[in-house]
Amino acid sequence: MILLCLGLALSGGPWGTSAFAQNGPITPPPSADGFNPFGPLLRLFGVTERERPVKEKPPAAVRPARQPSGPPAFTAAPKDDDAGIILIVGDGMAEGLAEGMAFILAQKPSVRVERLVEPKAGLLGTPPVAWADKVAARIAGGNVRAVVMMLGSSDVEVGSAPVEPTSGEAGIAGSAFGTPAWRETYRQRLGAVIQVVRRERKPFLVVSLPPVEAADLNQGFQVVNEVLKLTAEAARSTYVDIWSVFLDDNEAYAVFGPDVAGQRRRLRANDGIGFTWAGYRKVAFFVERELGRVLGGYGSQAFEGVADDPDFIVLTGRAVPAADALAGGPEVIDEFAPEPPVSVQAAQRFFILGEAPPSVPGRVDDTRLETR
C-alpha cells in the first residue's frame, strides 16, 4: 500500500501532480548523519534528492608582506683603487647611518664608506673615547675626503652624572647635564674633533640627534643639538638637521612616516630612540644631500677643490667661495674654458647682473620713438 501511494504521487496521481508542481518532489528529511533511508527507492523512480547548500568559508584575510627590518641585499660596484672615503664616526646611530650611506653609494666606484664606530660611546663617558686621536689616525691613512659624525644619545642617558675633565680641560670642574659648564665641556670635545679634520682641510659634517618618544629624554636631545649646531657653525662646518624630518604634522614624535620613496613605513625602532632600516635610509638621504653640496657630486670631478675650506660650494669640480658667489663677489674665470654662446652670455647678464638685452626695432619692448 505504501509503495502504491508513493508510485501514484511520483507518477502524477490526482494529488501528486499538484504537489510536485508546487513544491517539487517530496523527500523525507535525511537523518542527522546525512543518510536518507528512502534514497535508493527514490532513485529507482528517477527522483533525485535535493542537494543541501554548502556554506562556503570566507576567504582568509590577505596580510601584507612583512617589511624587512634590516638592509636589503645588494651588490656594490667594484670601487676604484683611489676611491675617496666618506668616514662615518660615532655611536650605534652612526653604524646605521653608515649602512644607509653604503647603500646609496653602492654603484659609485669613485667613493666608498668606512666607519669608525663605538656603539655605546659619546663625547663624554668615563673614560671618554679619544675621538680626535682616532679620526686623526684614520685621516693620516689617506683618501679620506669627508668626515661625518653622529653621536650623543648616550651622553643624554648619563647626563645626570658629573662630567670629569680630561687633559686640556683642567679649568672645567665637573658639572651636571645641561649646565653652562657642561655645555662648554661638550663644545670643547666636539671642537677638538673638528679641529683635527679642519687641520687636514677636509669637510666635517655633524648630524643632529632625532626626536625621541620619552619627553624627558627628548628635552635632553634638544640640549645636545643646540651645542652641536652652535659648535659646528662656529667652526664653519656643516650641521645636518634631521629633527623636523621625523616629526608628524603636529610636530610630535612619529613612529611612522614617508620613506625616501614617499611610502608610509615604520621609521623608528621599538625603543623609541633608534631607527628601522627605512629610517636610517632616510637619515642617509639627507646626509648624502649635504655631502653632495660640499663635494660637488661623485662623478669624474668629485672631490676636486675639497682641500680648500669646507664651506666652499663645489658645483663644477673647482672650489668657489660660497659667500662670494652668493653675494655677487669676484667671478672666478677659467682662461682655458671655451667662450659661451652669445645667447648664454645674454642670459647670464640678465639673470645675474640684471642687464636687460638690447632693444630690437619692431619688438614689443622697443620704446624708442620713430624718427622721421
PDB file of N, CA and C in Angstrom, residues 194-195 197-198 201-206 228-239 294 308-313 320-324:
ATOM      1  N   ILE A 194      86.631  68.510  15.346  1.00  0.00           N
ATOM      2  CA  ILE A 194      86.539  69.388  14.177  1.00  0.00           C
ATOM      3  C   ILE A 194      87.902  69.973  13.842  1.00  0.00           C
ATOM      4  N   GLN A 195      88.666  70.350  14.850  1.00  0.00           N
ATOM      5  CA  GLN A 195      89.983  70.943  14.618  1.00  0.00           C
ATOM      6  C   GLN A 195      90.903  69.971  13.893  1.00  0.00           C
ATOM      7  N   VAL A 197      90.014  67.558  11.841  1.00  0.00           N
ATOM      8  CA  VAL A 197      89.560  67.431  10.455  1.00  0.00           C
ATOM      9  C   VAL A 197      89.889  68.680   9.664  1.00  0.00           C
ATOM     10  N   ARG A 198      89.686  69.827  10.259  1.00  0.00           N
ATOM     11  CA  ARG A 198      89.975  71.088   9.565  1.00  0.00           C
ATOM     12  C   ARG A 198      91.457  71.269   9.300  1.00  0.00           C
ATOM     13  N   ARG A 201      92.233  69.931   6.249  1.00  0.00           N
ATOM     14  CA  ARG A 201      91.478  70.601   5.189  1.00  0.00           C
ATOM     15  C   ARG A 201      90.458  69.658   4.550  1.00  0.00           C
ATOM     16  N   LYS A 202      89.699  68.981   5.409  1.00  0.00           N
ATOM     17  CA  LYS A 202      88.633  68.101   4.962  1.00  0.00           C
ATOM     18  C   LYS A 202      87.292  68.646   5.457  1.00  0.00           C
ATOM     19  N   PRO A 203      86.215  68.413   4.714  1.00  0.00           N
ATOM     20  CA  PRO A 203      84.889  68.830   5.188  1.00  0.00           C
ATOM     21  C   PRO A 203      84.463  68.001   6.396  1.00  0.00           C
ATOM     22  N   PHE A 204      83.772  68.642   7.321  1.00  0.00           N
ATOM     23  CA  PHE A 204      83.255  67.961   8.510  1.00  0.00           C
ATOM     24  C   PHE A 204      81.759  68.227   8.600  1.00  0.00           C
ATOM     25  N   LEU A 205      80.988  67.154   8.761  1.00  0.00           N
ATOM     26  CA  LEU A 205      79.549  67.260   8.924  1.00  0.00           C
ATOM     27  C   LEU A 205      79.159  66.578  10.227  1.00  0.00           C
ATOM     28  N   VAL A 206      78.313  67.226  11.022  1.00  0.00           N
ATOM     29  CA  VAL A 206      77.797  66.623  12.247  1.00  0.00           C
ATOM     30  C   VAL A 206      76.284  66.531  12.102  1.00  0.00           C
ATOM     31  N   LEU A 228      75.736  71.002  19.438  1.00  0.00           N
ATOM     32  CA  LEU A 228      76.275  70.517  18.164  1.00  0.00           C
ATOM     33  C   LEU A 228      76.157  71.588  17.082  1.00  0.00           C
ATOM     34  N   LYS A 229      74.998  72.212  16.994  1.00  0.00           N
ATOM     35  CA  LYS A 229      74.758  73.206  15.946  1.00  0.00           C
ATOM     36  C   LYS A 229      75.646  74.430  16.122  1.00  0.00           C
ATOM     37  N   LEU A 230      75.688  74.985  17.326  1.00  0.00           N
ATOM     38  CA  LEU A 230      76.492  76.190  17.556  1.00  0.00           C
ATOM     39  C   LEU A 230      77.978  75.923  17.337  1.00  0.00           C
ATOM     40  N   THR A 231      78.445  74.761  17.786  1.00  0.00           N
ATOM     41  CA  THR A 231      79.864  74.435  17.630  1.00  0.00           C
ATOM     42  C   THR A 231      80.226  74.238  16.167  1.00  0.00           C
ATOM     43  N   ALA A 232      79.391  73.518  15.423  1.00  0.00           N
ATOM     44  CA  ALA A 232      79.675  73.278  14.006  1.00  0.00           C
ATOM     45  C   ALA A 232      79.663  74.572  13.211  1.00  0.00           C
ATOM     46  N   GLU A 233      78.670  75.400  13.437  1.00  0.00           N
ATOM     47  CA  GLU A 233      78.580  76.643  12.678  1.00  0.00           C
ATOM     48  C   GLU A 233      79.719  77.590  13.024  1.00  0.00           C
ATOM     49  N   ALA A 234      80.127  77.621  14.297  1.00  0.00           N
ATOM     50  CA  ALA A 234      81.248  78.482  14.678  1.00  0.00           C
ATOM     51  C   ALA A 234      82.548  78.028  14.033  1.00  0.00           C
ATOM     52  N   ALA A 235      82.672  76.737  13.764  1.00  0.00           N
ATOM     53  CA  ALA A 235      83.879  76.193  13.134  1.00  0.00           C
ATOM     54  C   ALA A 235      83.741  76.105  11.623  1.00  0.00           C
ATOM     55  N   ARG A 236      82.696  76.725  11.061  1.00  0.00           N
ATOM     56  CA  ARG A 236      82.462  76.745   9.615  1.00  0.00           C
ATOM     57  C   ARG A 236      82.358  75.325   9.070  1.00  0.00           C
ATOM     58  N   SER A 237      81.632  74.493   9.790  1.00  0.00           N
ATOM     59  CA  SER A 237      81.352  73.141   9.355  1.00  0.00           C
ATOM     60  C   SER A 237      79.852  73.005   9.115  1.00  0.00           C
ATOM     61  N   THR A 238      79.421  71.840   8.684  1.00  0.00           N
ATOM     62  CA  THR A 238      78.029  71.628   8.284  1.00  0.00           C
ATOM     63  C   THR A 238      77.261  70.901   9.371  1.00  0.00           C
ATOM     64  N   TYR A 239      76.131  71.461   9.751  1.00  0.00           N
ATOM     65  CA  TYR A 239      75.226  70.843  10.705  1.00  0.00           C
ATOM     66  C   TYR A 239      74.027  70.298   9.930  1.00  0.00           C
ATOM     67  N   VAL A 294      78.762  69.827  -0.574  1.00  0.00           N
ATOM     68  CA  VAL A 294      80.139  70.126  -0.172  1.00  0.00           C
ATOM     69  C   VAL A 294      81.144  69.594  -1.187  1.00  0.00           C
ATOM     70  N   ASP A 308      90.289  72.948  -0.123  1.00  0.00           N
ATOM     71  CA  ASP A 308      90.037  74.290   0.372  1.00  0.00           C
ATOM     72  C   ASP A 308      89.052  74.221   1.533  1.00  0.00           C
ATOM     73  N   ASP A 309      88.622  75.379   1.996  1.00  0.00           N
ATOM     74  CA  ASP A 309      87.740  75.430   3.163  1.00  0.00           C
ATOM     75  C   ASP A 309      86.467  74.611   2.920  1.00  0.00           C
ATOM     76  N   PRO A 310      85.992  73.909   3.927  1.00  0.00           N
ATOM     77  CA  PRO A 310      84.806  73.072   3.744  1.00  0.00           C
ATOM     78  C   PRO A 310      83.536  73.839   3.417  1.00  0.00           C
ATOM     79  N   ASP A 311      83.506  75.157   3.669  1.00  0.00           N
ATOM     80  CA  ASP A 311      82.279  75.881   3.358  1.00  0.00           C
ATOM     81  C   ASP A 311      82.266  76.330   1.909  1.00  0.00           C
ATOM     82  N   PHE A 312      83.249  75.894   1.102  1.00  0.00           N
ATOM     83  CA  PHE A 312      83.223  76.160  -0.325  1.00  0.00           C
ATOM     84  C   PHE A 312      82.180  75.252  -0.971  1.00  0.00           C
ATOM     85  N   ILE A 313      81.447  75.799  -1.903  1.00  0.00           N
ATOM     86  CA  ILE A 313      80.458  75.007  -2.630  1.00  0.00           C
ATOM     87  C   ILE A 313      81.067  74.596  -3.963  1.00  0.00           C
ATOM     88  N   VAL A 320      84.568  77.217  -5.238  1.00  0.00           N
ATOM     89  CA  VAL A 320      84.095  78.587  -5.345  1.00  0.00           C
ATOM     90  C   VAL A 320      83.656  79.040  -3.962  1.00  0.00           C
ATOM     91  N   PRO A 321      84.176  80.151  -3.450  1.00  0.00           N
ATOM     92  CA  PRO A 321      83.755  80.609  -2.134  1.00  0.00           C
ATOM     93  C   PRO A 321      82.252  80.863  -2.102  1.00  0.00           C
ATOM     94  N   ALA A 322      81.561  80.207  -1.155  1.00  0.00           N
ATOM     95  CA  ALA A 322      80.106  80.309  -1.104  1.00  0.00           C
ATOM     96  C   ALA A 322      79.651  81.742  -0.865  1.00  0.00           C
ATOM     97  N   ALA A 323      80.301  82.424   0.074  1.00  0.00           N
ATOM     98  CA  ALA A 323      79.876  83.783   0.406  1.00  0.00           C
ATOM     99  C   ALA A 323      80.029  84.711  -0.787  1.00  0.00           C
ATOM    100  N   ASP A 324      81.175  84.620  -1.498  1.00  0.00           N
ATOM    101  CA  ASP A 324      81.404  85.485  -2.651  1.00  0.00           C
ATOM    102  C   ASP A 324      80.407  85.202  -3.762  1.00  0.00           C
TER     103      ASP A 324
END
